[in-house]
Amino acid sequence: RNGTTLAVRIWGDEELAETEPDRRWIAVHGFLDNAASYDRLAPSLLERLPASSCIVAFDQAGHGLSDRRASGVYYGADWASDVIQLADSLGWEKFSIVSHSLGGMVSYTVAAIVPDRVLKLVVIEAIGFFSQDSTGQLQQLRRAVTQRPKGQNIQKYDNLEAASARRAEMNMGGKLPIDAARLLVQRGTQMAPDGSGYMWSTDPALLGAWRDAPSEEFVKEILSGVCCPTLLIVAEDGIWRKARLGGQQLFSLPWSILVSVTFMAGMLWHFCTSFSPYPKGEVEPMLKGAPFIRQLEFLWKLMTRRWRLRTTKVHHLKSGGHHPQLTVPNKVADAVSLWLSQQSR
C-alpha cells in the first residue's frame, strides 16, 4: 500500500472463502505486537467455524515483518485504510474482523467507515482509540513533532529467550507467559546488522506521541457508526482490571449504575469546592490532578462509550490478561463460536 509492503499470515482456505463472505476473517493485532498474536486463536477458531473459512492476519505497518512508514508518521486513518486495502487485495468485498487492543480501535473505525462491508466484529480488550482533550491538542501535536523518536532500536538481546523474557514484562495486563511472549518475539525481532544479538523490528517512531489523537466526541461518533453485530471480549484481569468499581462486572447494569452515581457525586463535590475560601487558581489544579477525579472521568468515559455500541454483546473471561487470544485461546474461540451460533438463529 503506497509503497509499504504488509506481511500476512493465512490460516484456512483462501480460495474457498472467496465464495462465502461470512467465512472471511481479517485479524488485526495490537500495539507493538504482530500477526503471531493469532497463532493460537486462529487454529482454534477454524475448528469451530464452518468449513472453508479463512483467517488472514497481517503485521500492521511498522510492526513484525511489515515495512515501516517511509514518513515515520503513523495515523489511525492509515491503519484503518490498510485493513480495507488488504480486503481489496484479497478480493473480499464483504468480510468480518477479529481484533485486539490497538487492532480493536482500528477495527471499530473500519466498521464505521465501510459499514456495508464489515459483516461481524470481534474485539478483544478495546473500546475505541485513546482520546485527547480538545484543550491539549496543540501540546500533543508539539510533542509529536519535536520529540519523535529517531534512529534504530538499540536494545540488543543475546538470544530470543532473553528477548522473550523482556517482552513478557512489557505487558499492559500483567506479565505475559513466556511461551506466549516467545511467539511475538520470533516474528517481531531481527538480527542486528553486526550479528551481535537480536533487536526489535518495530519502528521506534511508533513510541512517539500520536499527532492525530482524536477528541472524545469523535471517538464516540465512530463507535456510534458501528452497526454490525459486535462481540466485545473482556478479561477480568486484563487492561481494565482496576475499573471494576465496587467489584461489579465491567459494563454490567449494576456497574453502570454505580459509576453514574459515583460520577455525579464527584461532580457535585467538584461544584461545591468552587465556593472554597481558597483562591480558585490553587484549588482547580489540585482537583484536576486528583487520582480519584481522573479515575471517575475514566470510568465515565468507558461507560458512555459502551452506550454508543448499540449492536454489541460483552463476554467476560475470568482470566487471560490483556492477551487472552494467546493465553486462553480456546476460551476465546468458544465465546466467539457461541456468539456466532446465536447470531445465526
PDB file of N, CA, C and O in Angstrom, residues 145-187:
ATOM      1  N   VAL A 145       5.731  16.272  17.030  1.00  0.00           N
ATOM      2  CA  VAL A 145       6.633  16.797  16.002  1.00  0.00           C
ATOM      3  C   VAL A 145       8.049  16.974  16.535  1.00  0.00           C
ATOM      4  O   VAL A 145       9.026  16.661  15.853  1.00  0.00           O
ATOM      5  N   THR A 146       8.184  17.452  17.771  1.00  0.00           N
ATOM      6  CA  THR A 146       9.516  17.791  18.286  1.00  0.00           C
ATOM      7  C   THR A 146      10.192  16.660  19.046  1.00  0.00           C
ATOM      8  O   THR A 146      11.411  16.665  19.207  1.00  0.00           O
ATOM      9  N   GLN A 147       9.418  15.665  19.493  1.00  0.00           N
ATOM     10  CA  GLN A 147      10.004  14.602  20.298  1.00  0.00           C
ATOM     11  C   GLN A 147       9.881  13.235  19.640  1.00  0.00           C
ATOM     12  O   GLN A 147       9.872  12.211  20.298  1.00  0.00           O
ATOM     13  N   ARG A 148       9.750  13.215  18.330  1.00  0.00           N
ATOM     14  CA  ARG A 148       9.595  11.942  17.624  1.00  0.00           C
ATOM     15  C   ARG A 148      10.876  11.122  17.736  1.00  0.00           C
ATOM     16  O   ARG A 148      11.968  11.604  17.421  1.00  0.00           O
ATOM     17  N   PRO A 149      10.770   9.866  18.201  1.00  0.00           N
ATOM     18  CA  PRO A 149      11.957   9.011  18.300  1.00  0.00           C
ATOM     19  C   PRO A 149      12.623   8.842  16.938  1.00  0.00           C
ATOM     20  O   PRO A 149      11.959   8.752  15.911  1.00  0.00           O
ATOM     21  N   LYS A 150      13.929   8.809  16.947  1.00  0.00           N
ATOM     22  CA  LYS A 150      14.673   8.659  15.700  1.00  0.00           C
ATOM     23  C   LYS A 150      15.637   7.485  15.816  1.00  0.00           C
ATOM     24  O   LYS A 150      15.931   6.991  16.898  1.00  0.00           O
ATOM     25  N   GLY A 151      16.146   7.056  14.669  1.00  0.00           N
ATOM     26  CA  GLY A 151      17.159   6.011  14.664  1.00  0.00           C
ATOM     27  C   GLY A 151      16.578   4.619  14.779  1.00  0.00           C
ATOM     28  O   GLY A 151      15.431   4.367  14.455  1.00  0.00           O
ATOM     29  N   GLN A 152      17.390   3.696  15.290  1.00  0.00           N
ATOM     30  CA  GLN A 152      17.026   2.288  15.363  1.00  0.00           C
ATOM     31  C   GLN A 152      16.732   1.886  16.804  1.00  0.00           C
ATOM     32  O   GLN A 152      17.022   2.615  17.755  1.00  0.00           O
ATOM     33  N   ASN A 153      16.170   0.698  16.957  1.00  0.00           N
ATOM     34  CA  ASN A 153      16.013   0.116  18.282  1.00  0.00           C
ATOM     35  C   ASN A 153      17.378  -0.398  18.718  1.00  0.00           C
ATOM     36  O   ASN A 153      17.871  -1.393  18.183  1.00  0.00           O
ATOM     37  N   ILE A 154      17.994   0.286  19.666  1.00  0.00           N
ATOM     38  CA  ILE A 154      19.380  -0.047  20.002  1.00  0.00           C
ATOM     39  C   ILE A 154      19.488  -1.136  21.073  1.00  0.00           C
ATOM     40  O   ILE A 154      20.566  -1.665  21.288  1.00  0.00           O
ATOM     41  N   GLN A 155      18.382  -1.463  21.738  1.00  0.00           N
ATOM     42  CA  GLN A 155      18.431  -2.513  22.749  1.00  0.00           C
ATOM     43  C   GLN A 155      18.664  -3.861  22.074  1.00  0.00           C
ATOM     44  O   GLN A 155      17.944  -4.242  21.156  1.00  0.00           O
ATOM     45  N   LYS A 156      19.693  -4.572  22.527  1.00  0.00           N
ATOM     46  CA  LYS A 156      20.026  -5.865  21.953  1.00  0.00           C
ATOM     47  C   LYS A 156      19.910  -6.962  23.002  1.00  0.00           C
ATOM     48  O   LYS A 156      20.093  -6.723  24.191  1.00  0.00           O
ATOM     49  N   TYR A 157      19.591  -8.166  22.519  1.00  0.00           N
ATOM     50  CA  TYR A 157      19.469  -9.324  23.393  1.00  0.00           C
ATOM     51  C   TYR A 157      20.332 -10.444  22.833  1.00  0.00           C
ATOM     52  O   TYR A 157      20.378 -10.658  21.620  1.00  0.00           O
ATOM     53  N   ASP A 158      20.982 -11.163  23.720  1.00  0.00           N
ATOM     54  CA  ASP A 158      21.903 -12.216  23.279  1.00  0.00           C
ATOM     55  C   ASP A 158      21.194 -13.327  22.522  1.00  0.00           C
ATOM     56  O   ASP A 158      21.755 -13.931  21.607  1.00  0.00           O
ATOM     57  N   ASN A 159      19.966 -13.597  22.911  1.00  0.00           N
ATOM     58  CA  ASN A 159      19.214 -14.660  22.262  1.00  0.00           C
ATOM     59  C   ASN A 159      17.719 -14.364  22.352  1.00  0.00           C
ATOM     60  O   ASN A 159      17.294 -13.408  23.012  1.00  0.00           O
ATOM     61  N   LEU A 160      16.921 -15.194  21.690  1.00  0.00           N
ATOM     62  CA  LEU A 160      15.476 -14.972  21.657  1.00  0.00           C
ATOM     63  C   LEU A 160      14.832 -15.196  23.025  1.00  0.00           C
ATOM     64  O   LEU A 160      13.797 -14.596  23.331  1.00  0.00           O
ATOM     65  N   GLU A 161      15.437 -16.050  23.846  1.00  0.00           N
ATOM     66  CA  GLU A 161      14.886 -16.281  25.186  1.00  0.00           C
ATOM     67  C   GLU A 161      14.993 -15.020  26.035  1.00  0.00           C
ATOM     68  O   GLU A 161      14.073 -14.685  26.788  1.00  0.00           O
ATOM     69  N   ALA A 162      16.101 -14.307  25.922  1.00  0.00           N
ATOM     70  CA  ALA A 162      16.274 -13.064  26.676  1.00  0.00           C
ATOM     71  C   ALA A 162      15.281 -12.013  26.200  1.00  0.00           C
ATOM     72  O   ALA A 162      14.686 -11.284  26.999  1.00  0.00           O
ATOM     73  N   ALA A 163      15.078 -11.962  24.879  1.00  0.00           N
ATOM     74  CA  ALA A 163      14.109 -11.015  24.325  1.00  0.00           C
ATOM     75  C   ALA A 163      12.692 -11.384  24.751  1.00  0.00           C
ATOM     76  O   ALA A 163      11.866 -10.515  25.046  1.00  0.00           O
ATOM     77  N   SER A 164      12.411 -12.692  24.811  1.00  0.00           N
ATOM     78  CA  SER A 164      11.079 -13.152  25.228  1.00  0.00           C
ATOM     79  C   SER A 164      10.813 -12.800  26.681  1.00  0.00           C
ATOM     80  O   SER A 164       9.689 -12.408  27.043  1.00  0.00           O
ATOM     81  N   ALA A 165      11.828 -12.929  27.524  1.00  0.00           N
ATOM     82  CA  ALA A 165      11.678 -12.587  28.932  1.00  0.00           C
ATOM     83  C   ALA A 165      11.362 -11.104  29.089  1.00  0.00           C
ATOM     84  O   ALA A 165      10.528 -10.716  29.915  1.00  0.00           O
ATOM     85  N   ARG A 166      12.023 -10.286  28.276  1.00  0.00           N
ATOM     86  CA  ARG A 166      11.755  -8.848  28.330  1.00  0.00           C
ATOM     87  C   ARG A 166      10.354  -8.532  27.820  1.00  0.00           C
ATOM     88  O   ARG A 166       9.643  -7.719  28.422  1.00  0.00           O
ATOM     89  N   ARG A 167       9.937  -9.186  26.728  1.00  0.00           N
ATOM     90  CA  ARG A 167       8.603  -8.936  26.181  1.00  0.00           C
ATOM     91  C   ARG A 167       7.519  -9.388  27.162  1.00  0.00           C
ATOM     92  O   ARG A 167       6.451  -8.765  27.242  1.00  0.00           O
ATOM     93  N   ALA A 168       7.790 -10.433  27.912  1.00  0.00           N
ATOM     94  CA  ALA A 168       6.818 -10.908  28.888  1.00  0.00           C
ATOM     95  C   ALA A 168       6.537  -9.858  29.957  1.00  0.00           C
ATOM     96  O   ALA A 168       5.424  -9.772  30.486  1.00  0.00           O
ATOM     97  N   GLU A 169       7.549  -9.038  30.259  1.00  0.00           N
ATOM     98  CA  GLU A 169       7.389  -7.993  31.266  1.00  0.00           C
ATOM     99  C   GLU A 169       6.698  -6.760  30.698  1.00  0.00           C
ATOM    100  O   GLU A 169       6.068  -6.001  31.427  1.00  0.00           O
ATOM    101  N   MET A 170       6.807  -6.551  29.374  1.00  0.00           N
ATOM    102  CA  MET A 170       6.254  -5.357  28.726  1.00  0.00           C
ATOM    103  C   MET A 170       4.797  -5.592  28.338  1.00  0.00           C
ATOM    104  O   MET A 170       4.447  -5.599  27.164  1.00  0.00           O
ATOM    105  N   ASN A 171       3.948  -5.787  29.317  1.00  0.00           N
ATOM    106  CA  ASN A 171       2.567  -6.122  29.017  1.00  0.00           C
ATOM    107  C   ASN A 171       1.639  -5.286  29.877  1.00  0.00           C
ATOM    108  O   ASN A 171       1.839  -5.154  31.084  1.00  0.00           O
ATOM    109  N   MET A 172       0.598  -4.714  29.279  1.00  0.00           N
ATOM    110  CA  MET A 172      -0.302  -3.809  29.979  1.00  0.00           C
ATOM    111  C   MET A 172      -1.191  -4.524  30.991  1.00  0.00           C
ATOM    112  O   MET A 172      -1.630  -3.921  31.957  1.00  0.00           O
ATOM    113  N   GLY A 173      -1.468  -5.791  30.769  1.00  0.00           N
ATOM    114  CA  GLY A 173      -2.367  -6.520  31.651  1.00  0.00           C
ATOM    115  C   GLY A 173      -1.647  -7.583  32.440  1.00  0.00           C
ATOM    116  O   GLY A 173      -1.999  -8.759  32.378  1.00  0.00           O
ATOM    117  N   GLY A 174      -0.646  -7.212  33.199  1.00  0.00           N
ATOM    118  CA  GLY A 174       0.116  -8.197  33.951  1.00  0.00           C
ATOM    119  C   GLY A 174       1.152  -8.874  33.074  1.00  0.00           C
ATOM    120  O   GLY A 174       1.235  -8.653  31.871  1.00  0.00           O
ATOM    121  N   LYS A 175       1.942  -9.736  33.662  1.00  0.00           N
ATOM    122  CA  LYS A 175       3.013 -10.408  32.938  1.00  0.00           C
ATOM    123  C   LYS A 175       2.467 -11.404  31.926  1.00  0.00           C
ATOM    124  O   LYS A 175       1.561 -12.176  32.221  1.00  0.00           O
ATOM    125  N   LEU A 176       3.015 -11.389  30.722  1.00  0.00           N
ATOM    126  CA  LEU A 176       2.626 -12.313  29.672  1.00  0.00           C
ATOM    127  C   LEU A 176       3.420 -13.607  29.834  1.00  0.00           C
ATOM    128  O   LEU A 176       4.634 -13.568  30.051  1.00  0.00           O
ATOM    129  N   PRO A 177       2.785 -14.762  29.764  1.00  0.00           N
ATOM    130  CA  PRO A 177       3.523 -16.025  29.873  1.00  0.00           C
ATOM    131  C   PRO A 177       4.655 -16.082  28.851  1.00  0.00           C
ATOM    132  O   PRO A 177       4.512 -15.627  27.720  1.00  0.00           O
ATOM    133  N   ILE A 178       5.762 -16.651  29.246  1.00  0.00           N
ATOM    134  CA  ILE A 178       6.966 -16.641  28.412  1.00  0.00           C
ATOM    135  C   ILE A 178       6.742 -17.336  27.078  1.00  0.00           C
ATOM    136  O   ILE A 178       7.259 -16.901  26.045  1.00  0.00           O
ATOM    137  N   ASP A 179       5.939 -18.411  27.059  1.00  0.00           N
ATOM    138  CA  ASP A 179       5.710 -19.119  25.808  1.00  0.00           C
ATOM    139  C   ASP A 179       4.881 -18.271  24.842  1.00  0.00           C
ATOM    140  O   ASP A 179       5.066 -18.343  23.623  1.00  0.00           O
ATOM    141  N   ALA A 180       3.980 -17.455  25.383  1.00  0.00           N
ATOM    142  CA  ALA A 180       3.197 -16.552  24.538  1.00  0.00           C
ATOM    143  C   ALA A 180       4.068 -15.410  24.034  1.00  0.00           C
ATOM    144  O   ALA A 180       3.994 -15.018  22.864  1.00  0.00           O
ATOM    145  N   ALA A 181       4.913 -14.893  24.908  1.00  0.00           N
ATOM    146  CA  ALA A 181       5.820 -13.812  24.510  1.00  0.00           C
ATOM    147  C   ALA A 181       6.773 -14.283  23.414  1.00  0.00           C
ATOM    148  O   ALA A 181       7.105 -13.528  22.502  1.00  0.00           O
ATOM    149  N   ARG A 182       7.174 -15.558  23.498  1.00  0.00           N
ATOM    150  CA  ARG A 182       8.112 -16.084  22.505  1.00  0.00           C
ATOM    151  C   ARG A 182       7.523 -16.043  21.093  1.00  0.00           C
ATOM    152  O   ARG A 182       8.234 -15.775  20.123  1.00  0.00           O
ATOM    153  N   LEU A 183       6.230 -16.288  20.961  1.00  0.00           N
ATOM    154  CA  LEU A 183       5.588 -16.243  19.639  1.00  0.00           C
ATOM    155  C   LEU A 183       5.703 -14.849  19.029  1.00  0.00           C
ATOM    156  O   LEU A 183       5.997 -14.699  17.836  1.00  0.00           O
ATOM    157  N   LEU A 184       5.458 -13.830  19.844  1.00  0.00           N
ATOM    158  CA  LEU A 184       5.546 -12.457  19.359  1.00  0.00           C
ATOM    159  C   LEU A 184       6.986 -12.082  19.022  1.00  0.00           C
ATOM    160  O   LEU A 184       7.245 -11.380  18.042  1.00  0.00           O
ATOM    161  N   VAL A 185       7.903 -12.553  19.839  1.00  0.00           N
ATOM    162  CA  VAL A 185       9.319 -12.210  19.650  1.00  0.00           C
ATOM    163  C   VAL A 185       9.888 -12.839  18.383  1.00  0.00           C
ATOM    164  O   VAL A 185      10.660 -12.215  17.653  1.00  0.00           O
ATOM    165  N   GLN A 186       9.507 -14.068  18.096  1.00  0.00           N
ATOM    166  CA  GLN A 186      10.037 -14.745  16.916  1.00  0.00           C
ATOM    167  C   GLN A 186       9.702 -13.995  15.628  1.00  0.00           C
ATOM    168  O   GLN A 186      10.475 -14.025  14.667  1.00  0.00           O
ATOM    169  N   ARG A 187       8.566 -13.334  15.618  1.00  0.00           N
ATOM    170  CA  ARG A 187       8.168 -12.588  14.424  1.00  0.00           C
ATOM    171  C   ARG A 187       8.500 -11.098  14.553  1.00  0.00           C
ATOM    172  O   ARG A 187       8.468 -10.379  13.554  1.00  0.00           O
TER     173      ARG A 187
END
